[in-house]
Amino acid sequence: MANGNIHSSVGGRRFFLVGIGGSGMMPLATILRGRGGIVAGSDRGLDQGRVAAKFDALRARGIALFPQDGSGIDSAEQVVVASAAVEDDTPDIVAAQRLGCFRVSRAGLLSTLFNQSALPIGVAGTSGKSTVTGMIGWILHATGRDPTVMNGAVMKNFAHPDAPFASALVGAGEAFVSEVDESDGSIAHYRPRIAVLNNVSLDHKALDELRGLFAGFIARAETAIVNLDNDEAAALAQALPRARLATFGLGRDADFAAQAIREAPFSVAFDLVAGGNAAIPVTLRVPGRHNVANALAAIAAAVAAGVPLAEAARAIAGFTGLRRRFDHVGDAGGVAVIDDFGHNPDKIAATLDTLHAFPGRLLVLFQPHGFGPLKVMRRELVDTFATRLAADDVLVLPDPVYHGGTVAREVGSADIVADVTAAGRSALHVPDRGAAAARLVAMARPGDRIVVMGARDDSLSLLAADMLAQLAARG
């Protein structure tokens, strides 16, 4: 799919987004609409009747939706936007080709808007991107800087009944805060003034390729903010001039450090030490040591953007988290249900470690987000579950998410279950997701925590809510 230049002014231009309900497309559509663009789109999920509330929210913003049959593309004046997952024989793409529409990838359009902003702040890394993006966006918003924020997850601070899917914020200020994706290599197109690198570990690509992509990203920034607790990220930081580098870490000699970390089931507190200042006590409304690291990254980015340290530390205490990031759905019958985006080894490990800081058996439903990632991450996923699950925890895997298209099925959920079981942990393969959920609900007892994990599927949140309802119905 060809890329090209899009002028920074989108007002009055017509855009058609193919796959508009995707986690990367929906916030882009919101930003285009918020800047005066005439936005329409299609989505396979809309045609299949999945997550209707999401598409209702798009319509409420004045965005027209069409079947993915080419009928929504009727003029050569439309700019047709599609993610890398959309295949060239999709009817919308065929129609765009026939009419001669200008076509641009989702990443190409987003990176252009990002690069043309006055203060582009990019957040990269294998894990934690969405949370850090949300934290930075909240700090800038709370301190009156009116940022634009592009996130791959719903930011609870900005969600309300009229905007339940607030994965974007459209502001008039200089800052454009965006998570930057390495999975398709598009990170190479971003030119941030402030670049955050959380961590580098295996997910979609081999480590050698990831090192090159992340090294280039931080090298292009005026200020790079890097996690010293991650060996790969710390190694990349060594190539940068010290004047362009700000570091963060837990209990380390970093520019932004956390000491005296105090964990609670759904929050965490720490002392922030930065810039030679006296320690500043900070309490977060999200749990886990990994969120302490995320907060340090966000505070460092905000300071680089001109927010005084004390203001940034005070503001982050109001951050309420992201949907599907250790999202406490509720309790019923003494069982807590948590909805989580954990899908790669680092994310899964962080969630399991956070949960195991407190008593209670874990019943984990993990839906792999595709057959390809499962093949790439097989060994690391198995090792994570084998070492992070306790002896009485139970892991259940339904089959990987699949919404159509061509895919090789060389490694499936049954293979992961066999490996985890061989490593001495309790794991089951229940192909149907609904049946897998019912199996966990049936075995749950007071004191347990049910955790729904997976990516690329908004209906997992509906599944978690349904599991809570099933628990409540048991009485």
JSON list of C-alpha atoms in Angstrom, two decimals, residues 17 43 55 97 125 133 153 170 189 204-205 269 296 304 309 312 330 361 411 425 463-464:
[
{"chain": "A", "resi": 17, "resn": "LEU", "atom": "CA", "xyz": [-10.66, 4.16, 7.41]},
{"chain": "A", "resi": 43, "resn": "ASP", "atom": "CA", "xyz": [-14.89, -2.84, 9.79]},
{"chain": "A", "resi": 55, "resn": "PHE", "atom": "CA", "xyz": [-19.41, 1.40, 16.58]},
{"chain": "A", "resi": 97, "resn": "GLN", "atom": "CA", "xyz": [-7.69, 1.28, -6.47]},
{"chain": "A", "resi": 125, "resn": "GLY", "atom": "CA", "xyz": [8.91, -0.31, 24.07]},
{"chain": "A", "resi": 133, "resn": "THR", "atom": "CA", "xyz": [1.09, 7.37, 27.01]},
{"chain": "A", "resi": 153, "resn": "ALA", "atom": "CA", "xyz": [-6.33, 1.69, 24.93]},
{"chain": "A", "resi": 170, "resn": "VAL", "atom": "CA", "xyz": [-7.98, 16.05, 20.84]},
{"chain": "A", "resi": 189, "resn": "HIS", "atom": "CA", "xyz": [8.89, 6.94, 10.49]},
{"chain": "A", "resi": 204, "resn": "HIS", "atom": "CA", "xyz": [6.44, -9.48, 17.42]},
{"chain": "A", "resi": 205, "resn": "LYS", "atom": "CA", "xyz": [10.01, -9.39, 16.09]},
{"chain": "A", "resi": 269, "resn": "ALA", "atom": "CA", "xyz": [3.09, 4.18, 46.62]},
{"chain": "A", "resi": 296, "resn": "LEU", "atom": "CA", "xyz": [8.76, 7.43, 36.42]},
{"chain": "A", "resi": 304, "resn": "ALA", "atom": "CA", "xyz": [11.17, 17.29, 29.56]},
{"chain": "A", "resi": 309, "resn": "LEU", "atom": "CA", "xyz": [8.66, 18.12, 38.80]},
{"chain": "A", "resi": 312, "resn": "ALA", "atom": "CA", "xyz": [3.99, 16.31, 37.51]},
{"chain": "A", "resi": 330, "resn": "GLY", "atom": "CA", "xyz": [-15.62, -6.43, 40.23]},
{"chain": "A", "resi": 361, "resn": "ARG", "atom": "CA", "xyz": [-5.22, -18.59, 43.86]},
{"chain": "A", "resi": 411, "resn": "VAL", "atom": "CA", "xyz": [1.54, -23.64, 16.81]},
{"chain": "A", "resi": 425, "resn": "ARG", "atom": "CA", "xyz": [1.87, -26.33, 36.17]},
{"chain": "A", "resi": 463, "resn": "LEU", "atom": "CA", "xyz": [-16.34, -11.95, 28.52]},
{"chain": "A", "resi": 464, "resn": "ALA", "atom": "CA", "xyz": [-14.88, -10.75, 31.84]}
]
